[in-house]
Amino acid sequence: MSEPHHVIVGGSIAGVSAALAMRRHGFDGALTVVDAEPLIPYEKPPLSKVADPERAVRPILPEERYREHRIDLVVGLPVHRLDEVRRRVVLADGGELPADRVLITTGVSARRLGTPGERLANIHTLRTAADARHLFAALDRGGPLVVVGGGFIGLEAAAVARTRGLDVTVVEAAELPLLGALGPAVAPLMTRLHRDNGVRVVSGRTVERYVGRDTVEAVVLTGGERLPAAAVVVGVGVVPNDRLASAAGATCEGGVVVDEHGRTDRPWLWAAGDVASHIHPRTGVRGRIEHWDVAMRHGAAVGASMAGSPTINDAAPYFWSDQYGKSLQMYGRCRGSDQVVLRQGATPERFLAFWLRAGRLTAVAGLDEAKAVRAARAILDTDGAPAPETLADPSTDLRALARRMARSAAVPSR
Ligand SMILES: Cc1cc2nc3c(=O)[nH]c(=O)nc-3n(C[C@H](O)[C@H](O)[C@H](O)COP(=O)(O)OP(=O)(O)OC[C@H]3O[C@@H](n4cnc5c(N)ncnc54)[C@H](O)[C@@H]3O)c2cc1C
């Protein structure tokens, strides 16, 4: 190989961030990003938030930026195999790219449950621009829409459909939508937001089968209830796209297992973003985190590490979700056993919640509370232990509290 060539498999936020970081940290060899989809790399989050499919597809970078950074893009061509012996990335059309190092940023795919009838037309999942185009076309034909799975993507799709005036039912197997992500104090507020906007939420039940001739006509729930459906969105979790990595001999356990710098146990293979199972320094727990901000930062850190500047992303995990024109934001991760403090005056339209573990702030979430959430994030960064009653008090100036806690964190204890 005349010059080193790094190949990034998966051209989305983790892969693109990694490519830019490699250049920023001095990698001067050849650099290629390959993606299965026939578009220049685009952002996934708008797909479930914007009612117009044209506005939903937003490039991560303008095309000229790739040229400026000498990043070759190969799009519309999946990688078929990674050949470690010959150090080759084999493409689906039989073409090959030499690669002294490969970064796998292949993300995740929508999980399918194998429910009878799930291959009927108008049953949608939502991961790609093509998925969004099909779903929007279905919404144009009108409802009712049944959303199976009350996670973030399903609820965002429900909000978009309601905003367009469709009749929407959300079916959630757990006691409430978002219970796992937000816990029993906050999840009811988000459920109320949907109910107040006219969504019917059916919880504690799953889908037994989909009914229809070629196209879905109804969803039959456990217990026998039959919901008429012109379209269905299924959002019941994801599976990691780790087939290439595992076929190439890398350990995969619920994702591609990597160390703190993104290395797999095959020396030429690295992984980042949603597909990577890593120990996040803030949580100390191994796993995948499927948030845009984490994928962006993890990709950048692994790209820097591959370029010879070992870097670890230790920013508090962050995500947002937009529903009915409101933005839910969360920093940190909560557990069921955490103490939850809701700021007084919480409503389904606006709230702020804090999670404490052994007295220390571990997570904060707010709906339409961007400033307060940012201030609380600064408290999170101090690893401080604010008093629950101070957090619950709406008159507390969180920025001032963060400053005080940062000062006392800087003073060594006697
Ligand atoms: C509809 C939707 C809405 C979201 N909304 C939010 C949000 O509001 N907030 C938030 O924090 N997060 C959100 N997310 C999650 C966020 O977008 C992801 O965490 C992020 O995109 C992960 O980036 P990634 O680069 O790791 O993987 P992905 O974005 O999943 O990209 C993986 C890429 O790999 C490519 N690929 C896979 N296999 C191959 C192969 N064999 N060969 C070549 N290419 C391959 C795929 O085509 C894909 O482009 C949303 C995700 C979706 C789908």
Short mmCIF file of C-alpha atoms and ligand atoms in Angstrom, two decimals:
data_model
loop_
_atom_site.label_atom_id
_atom_site.label_comp_id
_atom_site.label_asym_id
_atom_site.label_seq_id
_atom_site.Cartn_x
_atom_site.Cartn_y
_atom_site.Cartn_z
CA MET A 1 0.00 0.00 0.00
CA SER A 2 1.63 3.27 -1.09
CA GLU A 3 -0.01 5.56 1.47
CA PRO A 4 -2.15 4.63 4.48
CA HIS A 5 -5.86 4.37 3.68
CA HIS A 6 -8.50 4.49 6.40
CA VAL A 7 -11.98 3.34 5.38
CA ILE A 8 -15.06 4.32 7.34
CA VAL A 9 -18.02 1.99 6.84
CA GLY A 10 -21.22 3.94 7.52
CA GLY A 11 -21.55 7.57 6.47
CA SER A 12 -23.71 9.12 9.13
CA ILE A 13 -22.96 11.35 12.09
CA ALA A 14 -20.42 9.07 13.79
CA GLY A 15 -18.57 8.27 10.56
CA VAL A 16 -18.48 11.85 9.28
CA SER A 17 -17.39 13.22 12.67
CA ALA A 18 -14.64 10.60 12.77
CA ALA A 19 -13.42 11.52 9.28
CA LEU A 20 -13.22 15.22 10.17
CA ALA A 21 -11.44 14.43 13.45
CA MET A 22 -8.88 12.26 11.64
CA ARG A 23 -8.01 15.20 9.42
CA ARG A 24 -8.02 17.63 12.36
CA HIS A 25 -5.59 15.38 14.21
CA GLY A 26 -3.18 15.13 11.32
CA PHE A 27 -4.08 11.95 9.44
CA ASP A 28 -2.82 12.72 5.97
CA GLY A 29 -3.39 9.44 4.12
CA ALA A 30 -6.32 8.46 1.93
CA LEU A 31 -9.73 8.51 3.61
CA THR A 32 -12.94 6.99 2.27
CA VAL A 33 -16.43 6.97 3.75
CA VAL A 34 -18.74 4.28 2.34
CA ASP A 35 -22.49 4.26 2.89
CA ALA A 36 -25.18 1.89 1.71
CA GLU A 37 -27.67 4.69 1.16
CA PRO A 38 -27.76 6.57 -2.15
CA LEU A 39 -27.53 10.07 -0.61
CA ILE A 40 -24.69 12.19 0.69
CA PRO A 41 -24.55 11.68 4.47
CA TYR A 42 -27.62 13.24 6.08
CA GLU A 43 -29.00 13.78 9.58
CA LYS A 44 -31.41 11.15 10.91
CA PRO A 45 -33.21 13.12 13.71
CA PRO A 46 -35.30 15.39 11.43
CA LEU A 47 -36.87 12.34 9.75
CA SER A 48 -39.33 11.85 12.61
CA LYS A 49 -39.91 15.52 13.42
CA VAL A 50 -40.59 17.40 10.23
CA ALA A 51 -43.91 17.00 8.45
CA ASP A 52 -42.45 17.61 4.99
CA PRO A 53 -40.15 14.88 3.58
CA GLU A 54 -38.14 17.37 1.49
CA ARG A 55 -37.22 19.41 4.59
CA ALA A 56 -36.58 16.23 6.54
CA VAL A 57 -33.45 15.27 4.61
CA ARG A 58 -30.60 17.57 5.69
CA PRO A 59 -27.01 16.88 4.64
CA ILE A 60 -24.56 16.67 7.55
CA LEU A 61 -22.04 18.67 5.50
CA PRO A 62 -22.20 20.36 2.11
CA GLU A 63 -20.51 18.22 -0.55
CA GLU A 64 -17.59 20.62 -1.03
CA ARG A 65 -16.48 20.12 2.58
CA TYR A 66 -15.66 16.49 1.80
CA ARG A 67 -13.53 17.62 -1.16
CA GLU A 68 -11.80 20.29 0.97
CA HIS A 69 -10.83 17.62 3.51
CA ARG A 70 -9.94 15.03 0.86
CA ILE A 71 -12.60 12.65 2.07
CA ASP A 72 -13.81 10.32 -0.70
CA LEU A 73 -17.49 9.47 -0.50
CA VAL A 74 -18.83 6.21 -1.89
CA VAL A 75 -22.62 6.18 -1.50
CA GLY A 76 -25.36 3.79 -2.53
CA LEU A 77 -23.03 0.81 -2.13
CA PRO A 78 -23.09 -1.39 0.98
CA VAL A 79 -19.90 -2.96 2.26
CA HIS A 80 -20.26 -6.69 1.86
CA ARG A 81 -17.24 -8.06 3.72
CA LEU A 82 -14.08 -7.09 5.54
CA ASP A 83 -11.05 -9.14 4.52
CA GLU A 84 -8.47 -8.83 7.26
CA VAL A 85 -5.87 -11.09 5.64
CA ARG A 86 -5.75 -9.00 2.45
CA ARG A 87 -6.60 -5.77 4.29
CA ARG A 88 -9.46 -5.11 1.88
CA VAL A 89 -12.98 -3.70 2.26
CA VAL A 90 -15.15 -5.63 -0.21
CA LEU A 91 -18.12 -3.74 -1.63
CA ALA A 92 -21.46 -5.21 -2.68
CA ASP A 93 -20.63 -4.75 -6.40
CA GLY A 94 -17.42 -6.78 -5.99
CA GLY A 95 -15.16 -3.70 -5.92
CA GLU A 96 -12.49 -3.49 -3.24
CA LEU A 97 -10.82 -0.74 -1.24
CA PRO A 98 -7.41 -1.25 0.37
CA ALA A 99 -7.59 -0.41 4.07
CA ASP A 100 -4.86 -0.36 6.68
CA ARG A 101 -7.55 0.56 9.24
CA VAL A 102 -11.33 0.28 9.15
CA LEU A 103 -13.79 2.19 11.30
CA ILE A 104 -17.24 0.61 11.59
CA THR A 105 -20.02 3.15 12.10
CA THR A 106 -22.90 1.15 10.69
CA GLY A 107 -25.45 2.19 13.32
CA VAL A 108 -28.56 0.19 14.07
CA SER A 109 -31.65 -1.13 12.26
CA ALA A 110 -35.26 -1.19 13.37
CA ARG A 111 -36.10 -4.33 15.32
CA ARG A 112 -38.85 -6.54 13.92
CA LEU A 113 -40.95 -8.66 16.23
CA GLY A 114 -42.07 -11.27 13.70
CA THR A 115 -45.73 -10.43 14.39
CA PRO A 116 -48.08 -12.18 11.95
CA GLY A 117 -48.94 -9.83 9.07
CA GLU A 118 -46.01 -7.44 9.67
CA ARG A 119 -45.01 -7.61 5.96
CA LEU A 120 -48.34 -6.05 4.83
CA ALA A 121 -48.04 -2.77 2.93
CA ASN A 122 -48.24 0.47 4.93
CA ILE A 123 -46.53 -0.97 8.00
CA HIS A 124 -43.53 1.29 8.43
CA THR A 125 -40.35 1.57 10.41
CA LEU A 126 -38.45 4.86 10.49
CA ARG A 127 -34.66 4.86 10.20
CA THR A 128 -33.84 6.23 6.73
CA ALA A 129 -34.83 8.95 4.29
CA ALA A 130 -36.58 6.31 2.17
CA ASP A 131 -38.56 5.12 5.23
CA ALA A 132 -39.62 8.73 5.90
CA ARG A 133 -40.68 9.25 2.27
CA HIS A 134 -42.89 6.14 2.39
CA LEU A 135 -44.37 7.10 5.74
CA PHE A 136 -45.13 10.67 4.67
CA ALA A 137 -46.83 9.37 1.52
CA ALA A 138 -48.99 7.14 3.73
CA LEU A 139 -49.84 10.03 6.06
CA ASP A 140 -50.88 12.09 3.00
CA ARG A 141 -53.52 9.43 2.30
CA GLY A 142 -54.96 9.96 5.81
CA GLY A 143 -55.49 7.96 9.00
CA PRO A 144 -56.11 6.26 11.23
CA LEU A 145 -52.47 5.76 12.19
CA VAL A 146 -51.49 3.17 14.79
CA VAL A 147 -48.06 3.61 16.38
CA VAL A 148 -46.70 0.41 17.88
CA GLY A 149 -44.17 1.22 20.59
CA GLY A 150 -44.20 4.39 22.65
CA GLY A 151 -40.50 5.23 22.37
CA PHE A 152 -39.13 8.53 21.12
CA ILE A 153 -39.36 7.82 17.40
CA GLY A 154 -42.90 6.42 17.67
CA LEU A 155 -44.07 9.36 19.78
CA GLU A 156 -42.48 11.89 17.42
CA ALA A 157 -44.24 10.22 14.48
CA ALA A 158 -47.50 10.31 16.49
CA ALA A 159 -47.04 14.05 17.13
CA VAL A 160 -46.34 14.75 13.44
CA ALA A 161 -49.43 12.79 12.41
CA ARG A 162 -51.63 14.54 15.00
CA THR A 163 -50.31 17.91 13.84
CA ARG A 164 -51.53 16.88 10.38
CA GLY A 165 -54.96 16.09 11.83
CA LEU A 166 -54.82 12.29 11.67
CA ASP A 167 -56.54 10.00 14.15
CA VAL A 168 -53.63 8.40 16.11
CA THR A 169 -53.42 5.54 18.62
CA VAL A 170 -50.16 4.64 20.38
CA VAL A 171 -49.84 1.06 21.65
CA GLU A 172 -47.23 0.53 24.37
CA ALA A 173 -46.40 -2.82 25.99
CA ALA A 174 -45.18 -1.25 29.24
CA GLU A 175 -47.38 0.52 31.74
CA LEU A 176 -46.64 3.86 30.05
CA PRO A 177 -44.71 5.18 27.04
CA LEU A 178 -41.11 6.28 27.87
CA LEU A 179 -41.22 4.60 31.26
CA GLY A 180 -37.78 3.04 30.74
CA ALA A 181 -36.17 6.29 29.55
CA LEU A 182 -37.79 8.75 31.96
CA GLY A 183 -39.11 6.74 34.90
CA PRO A 184 -42.49 6.79 36.66
CA ALA A 185 -42.43 10.46 37.74
CA VAL A 186 -41.80 11.98 34.31
CA ALA A 187 -43.22 9.47 31.81
CA PRO A 188 -46.85 10.28 32.85
CA LEU A 189 -46.28 13.94 31.94
CA MET A 190 -45.23 13.01 28.40
CA THR A 191 -48.20 10.62 28.12
CA ARG A 192 -50.52 13.44 29.19
CA LEU A 193 -48.99 15.72 26.57
CA HIS A 194 -49.99 13.21 23.90
CA ARG A 195 -53.44 12.61 25.34
CA ASP A 196 -54.03 16.36 25.58
CA ASN A 197 -53.16 16.57 21.90
CA GLY A 198 -55.78 13.98 21.03
CA VAL A 199 -53.69 10.79 20.87
CA ARG A 200 -55.26 7.64 22.26
CA VAL A 201 -52.62 5.83 24.34
CA VAL A 202 -53.22 2.12 24.95
CA SER A 203 -50.67 0.75 27.40
CA GLY A 204 -49.94 -2.65 28.88
CA ARG A 205 -50.79 -4.36 25.59
CA THR A 206 -48.95 -5.50 22.48
CA VAL A 207 -49.88 -6.39 18.93
CA GLU A 208 -51.08 -9.92 18.31
CA ARG A 209 -51.40 -9.59 14.53
CA TYR A 210 -51.85 -7.20 11.64
CA VAL A 211 -54.87 -7.76 9.42
CA GLY A 212 -55.43 -6.82 5.78
CA ARG A 213 -55.47 -8.18 2.25
CA ASP A 214 -52.28 -6.61 0.78
CA THR A 215 -52.31 -3.44 2.82
CA VAL A 216 -52.81 -3.21 6.55
CA GLU A 217 -56.42 -2.57 7.56
CA ALA A 218 -56.38 -3.23 11.30
CA VAL A 219 -54.15 -4.03 14.25
CA VAL A 220 -55.36 -6.72 16.65
CA LEU A 221 -54.08 -6.30 20.19
CA THR A 222 -53.52 -8.89 22.88
CA GLY A 223 -56.90 -9.17 24.57
CA GLY A 224 -58.64 -8.98 21.18
CA GLU A 225 -59.23 -5.25 20.63
CA ARG A 226 -59.14 -4.41 16.91
CA LEU A 227 -57.84 -0.97 15.91
CA PRO A 228 -58.64 0.15 12.36
CA ALA A 229 -55.44 1.31 10.64
CA ALA A 230 -54.67 2.93 7.30
CA ALA A 231 -50.99 2.97 8.29
CA VAL A 232 -48.82 1.66 11.10
CA VAL A 233 -45.49 2.87 12.47
CA VAL A 234 -43.55 0.24 14.38
CA GLY A 235 -40.94 1.60 16.79
CA VAL A 236 -40.07 -1.27 19.09
CA GLY A 237 -36.35 -0.84 19.47
CA VAL A 238 -33.31 -1.51 17.33
CA VAL A 239 -30.65 -4.10 16.63
CA PRO A 240 -26.99 -3.20 16.01
CA ASN A 241 -25.64 -3.55 12.46
CA ASP A 242 -22.66 -5.59 13.66
CA ARG A 243 -22.71 -8.39 11.06
CA LEU A 244 -19.60 -7.13 9.20
CA ALA A 245 -17.63 -6.79 12.41
CA SER A 246 -18.59 -10.17 13.80
CA ALA A 247 -17.91 -11.89 10.44
CA ALA A 248 -14.47 -10.26 10.56
CA GLY A 249 -13.81 -11.85 13.94
CA ALA A 250 -14.46 -8.87 16.25
CA THR A 251 -16.26 -9.62 19.50
CA CYS A 252 -19.87 -8.45 19.34
CA GLU A 253 -22.18 -8.57 22.35
CA GLY A 254 -25.18 -6.34 21.81
CA GLY A 255 -22.98 -4.22 19.53
CA VAL A 256 -19.33 -4.15 18.50
CA VAL A 257 -17.31 -4.35 21.70
CA VAL A 258 -14.67 -1.58 21.85
CA ASP A 259 -12.22 -0.21 24.40
CA GLU A 260 -12.15 3.38 25.62
CA HIS A 261 -10.57 4.55 22.33
CA GLY A 262 -12.87 2.62 20.00
CA ARG A 263 -10.56 -0.34 19.28
CA THR A 264 -12.12 -3.76 18.76
CA ASP A 265 -10.17 -6.92 19.55
CA ARG A 266 -9.08 -7.12 15.87
CA PRO A 267 -6.20 -4.65 15.57
CA TRP A 268 -7.26 -3.17 12.20
CA LEU A 269 -10.93 -2.71 13.18
CA TRP A 270 -12.40 0.15 15.21
CA ALA A 271 -16.03 1.06 15.87
CA ALA A 272 -17.98 4.13 16.96
CA GLY A 273 -21.48 5.53 17.31
CA ASP A 274 -24.71 3.62 17.80
CA VAL A 275 -23.21 0.27 16.74
CA ALA A 276 -20.41 0.38 19.34
CA SER A 277 -20.73 -1.14 22.79
CA HIS A 278 -18.46 0.90 25.02
CA ILE A 279 -18.10 1.88 28.65
CA HIS A 280 -19.18 5.50 28.87
CA PRO A 281 -16.92 7.22 31.44
CA ARG A 282 -19.91 9.01 32.98
CA THR A 283 -22.00 5.90 33.56
CA GLY A 284 -19.31 3.25 34.00
CA VAL A 285 -21.67 0.84 32.26
CA ARG A 286 -20.97 -1.02 29.02
CA GLY A 287 -23.56 -0.70 26.30
CA ARG A 288 -24.75 1.15 23.22
CA ILE A 289 -26.13 4.68 23.56
CA GLU A 290 -28.37 5.67 20.66
CA HIS A 291 -28.22 9.46 20.83
CA TRP A 292 -27.07 11.80 18.07
CA ASP A 293 -24.81 13.86 20.35
CA VAL A 294 -23.11 10.77 21.77
CA ALA A 295 -22.59 9.31 18.27
CA MET A 296 -21.13 12.62 17.09
CA ARG A 297 -18.74 12.95 20.06
CA HIS A 298 -17.83 9.26 20.16
CA GLY A 299 -17.12 9.29 16.41
CA ALA A 300 -14.90 12.37 16.80
CA ALA A 301 -13.01 10.86 19.76
CA VAL A 302 -12.41 7.54 17.98
CA GLY A 303 -11.37 9.37 14.79
CA ALA A 304 -8.83 11.39 16.81
CA SER A 305 -7.57 8.19 18.47
CA MET A 306 -7.15 6.49 15.08
CA ALA A 307 -5.13 9.51 13.92
CA GLY A 308 -2.73 9.10 16.84
CA SER A 309 -4.27 11.43 19.45
CA PRO A 310 -5.89 9.12 22.00
CA THR A 311 -9.15 10.79 23.02
CA ILE A 312 -12.07 9.78 25.21
CA ASN A 313 -15.55 11.30 25.02
CA ASP A 314 -16.51 11.99 28.62
CA ALA A 315 -19.32 14.51 28.02
CA ALA A 316 -22.54 13.67 29.84
CA PRO A 317 -24.82 11.69 27.49
CA TYR A 318 -27.33 14.09 25.91
CA PHE A 319 -30.44 13.69 23.79
CA TRP A 320 -33.40 15.74 22.75
CA SER A 321 -36.81 14.92 21.31
CA ASP A 322 -39.23 17.34 19.65
CA GLN A 323 -42.95 16.76 20.02
CA TYR A 324 -45.81 19.23 19.36
CA GLY A 325 -43.31 22.06 18.90
CA LYS A 326 -41.82 21.40 22.32
CA SER A 327 -38.33 20.17 23.02
CA LEU A 328 -37.54 17.53 25.62
CA GLN A 329 -33.85 17.54 26.58
CA MET A 330 -31.96 15.25 28.89
CA TYR A 331 -28.38 15.11 30.15
CA GLY A 332 -27.08 12.07 32.02
CA ARG A 333 -28.76 8.71 32.55
CA CYS A 334 -31.34 7.83 35.18
CA ARG A 335 -32.01 4.53 36.91
CA GLY A 336 -35.21 3.24 38.49
CA SER A 337 -33.59 3.36 41.93
CA ASP A 338 -32.61 7.07 41.67
CA GLN A 339 -34.36 9.72 43.75
CA VAL A 340 -36.45 11.86 41.39
CA VAL A 341 -37.10 15.52 42.11
CA LEU A 342 -39.67 17.37 40.01
CA ARG A 343 -39.43 21.14 40.13
CA GLN A 344 -42.64 22.51 41.63
CA GLY A 345 -45.27 23.55 39.10
CA ALA A 346 -44.52 20.79 36.58
CA THR A 347 -47.16 20.37 33.85
CA PRO A 348 -47.31 18.25 30.68
CA GLU A 349 -46.49 21.45 28.77
CA ARG A 350 -43.38 22.36 30.73
CA PHE A 351 -41.36 20.60 33.41
CA LEU A 352 -37.92 20.11 34.90
CA ALA A 353 -36.82 16.89 36.59
CA PHE A 354 -33.65 15.87 38.39
CA TRP A 355 -32.33 12.42 39.32
CA LEU A 356 -30.04 11.94 42.32
CA ARG A 357 -28.02 8.85 43.26
CA ALA A 358 -26.47 8.78 46.74
CA GLY A 359 -27.23 12.50 46.84
CA ARG A 360 -25.32 13.33 43.64
CA LEU A 361 -27.04 14.69 40.55
CA THR A 362 -26.90 12.04 37.80
CA ALA A 363 -29.42 13.31 35.26
CA VAL A 364 -31.65 16.24 34.38
CA ALA A 365 -34.51 16.45 31.91
CA GLY A 366 -36.76 19.31 30.93
CA LEU A 367 -39.55 20.04 28.51
CA ASP A 368 -39.25 23.54 27.02
CA GLU A 369 -36.69 24.36 29.73
CA ALA A 370 -33.54 24.72 27.60
CA LYS A 371 -31.80 27.30 29.80
CA ALA A 372 -32.49 25.48 33.06
CA VAL A 373 -31.41 22.14 31.57
CA ARG A 374 -28.13 23.70 30.41
CA ALA A 375 -27.52 25.20 33.86
CA ALA A 376 -28.27 21.87 35.52
CA ARG A 377 -25.84 20.18 33.16
CA ALA A 378 -23.13 22.42 34.63
CA ILE A 379 -24.09 21.08 38.08
CA LEU A 380 -23.88 17.56 36.68
CA ASP A 381 -20.34 18.31 35.48
CA THR A 382 -19.29 19.24 39.04
CA ASP A 383 -20.41 15.80 40.29
CA GLY A 384 -22.09 17.83 43.02
CA ALA A 385 -24.79 16.94 45.55
CA PRO A 386 -27.40 19.73 45.46
CA ALA A 387 -30.16 19.60 48.08
CA PRO A 388 -33.39 18.13 46.63
CA GLU A 389 -35.49 20.98 48.07
CA THR A 390 -33.22 23.54 46.35
CA LEU A 391 -33.74 21.78 43.01
CA ALA A 392 -37.50 21.56 43.56
CA ASP A 393 -37.77 25.28 44.31
CA PRO A 394 -38.68 27.19 41.12
CA SER A 395 -37.01 30.34 42.50
CA THR A 396 -33.56 28.66 42.61
CA ASP A 397 -31.12 30.26 40.18
CA LEU A 398 -29.56 27.09 38.74
CA ARG A 399 -26.72 28.96 37.02
CA ALA A 400 -25.67 30.59 40.27
CA LEU A 401 -25.96 27.23 42.03
CA ALA A 402 -23.77 25.64 39.33
CA ARG A 403 -21.15 28.38 39.79
CA ARG A 404 -21.13 27.88 43.56
CA MET A 405 -20.83 24.11 43.19
CA ALA A 406 -18.03 24.45 40.61
CA ARG A 407 -16.12 26.71 43.02
CA SER A 408 -16.48 24.31 45.93
CA ALA A 409 -15.54 21.34 43.68
CA ALA A 410 -12.31 23.20 42.82
CA VAL A 411 -11.40 23.69 46.51
CA PRO A 412 -9.63 20.59 47.83
CA SER A 413 -11.40 19.28 50.94
CA ARG A 414 -9.43 19.36 54.18
C1 LIG B 1 -35.84 8.89 12.87
C2 LIG B 1 -34.80 9.12 13.90
C3 LIG B 1 -34.90 10.19 14.79
C4 LIG B 1 -33.93 10.41 15.76
N1 LIG B 1 -34.07 11.46 16.61
C5 LIG B 1 -33.14 11.69 17.54
C6 LIG B 1 -33.25 12.81 18.42
O1 LIG B 1 -34.20 13.57 18.36
N2 LIG B 1 -32.28 13.00 19.36
C7 LIG B 1 -31.21 12.16 19.47
O2 LIG B 1 -30.37 12.38 20.34
N3 LIG B 1 -31.07 11.10 18.64
C8 LIG B 1 -32.00 10.85 17.69
N4 LIG B 1 -31.88 9.79 16.84
C9 LIG B 1 -30.72 8.89 17.00
C10 LIG B 1 -29.52 9.43 16.21
O3 LIG B 1 -29.90 9.84 14.94
C11 LIG B 1 -28.48 8.32 16.16
O4 LIG B 1 -28.00 8.15 17.48
C12 LIG B 1 -27.34 8.65 15.22
O5 LIG B 1 -27.79 8.86 13.90
C13 LIG B 1 -26.34 7.50 15.23
O6 LIG B 1 -25.34 7.79 14.32
P1 LIG B 1 -24.41 6.66 13.72
O7 LIG B 1 -23.53 7.37 12.75
O8 LIG B 1 -23.80 5.86 14.79
O9 LIG B 1 -25.40 5.63 12.96
P2 LIG B 1 -26.58 5.86 11.91
O10 LIG B 1 -27.04 7.27 11.88
O11 LIG B 1 -27.57 4.78 12.19
O12 LIG B 1 -25.89 5.57 10.52
C14 LIG B 1 -25.34 4.34 10.17
C15 LIG B 1 -25.05 4.37 8.68
O13 LIG B 1 -24.39 3.17 8.32
C16 LIG B 1 -24.82 2.77 7.04
N5 LIG B 1 -24.56 1.34 6.88
C17 LIG B 1 -25.06 0.31 7.61
N6 LIG B 1 -24.57 -0.87 7.15
C18 LIG B 1 -23.75 -0.57 6.12
C19 LIG B 1 -22.93 -1.34 5.24
N7 LIG B 1 -22.89 -2.69 5.33
N8 LIG B 1 -22.22 -0.72 4.30
C20 LIG B 1 -22.26 0.64 4.20
N9 LIG B 1 -23.00 1.43 4.99
C21 LIG B 1 -23.72 0.83 5.95
C22 LIG B 1 -26.30 3.12 7.04
O14 LIG B 1 -26.76 3.28 5.72
C23 LIG B 1 -26.33 4.41 7.83
O15 LIG B 1 -26.30 5.56 7.02
C24 LIG B 1 -32.83 9.54 15.85
C25 LIG B 1 -32.71 8.46 14.96
C26 LIG B 1 -33.68 8.25 14.00
C27 LIG B 1 -33.54 7.09 13.04
#
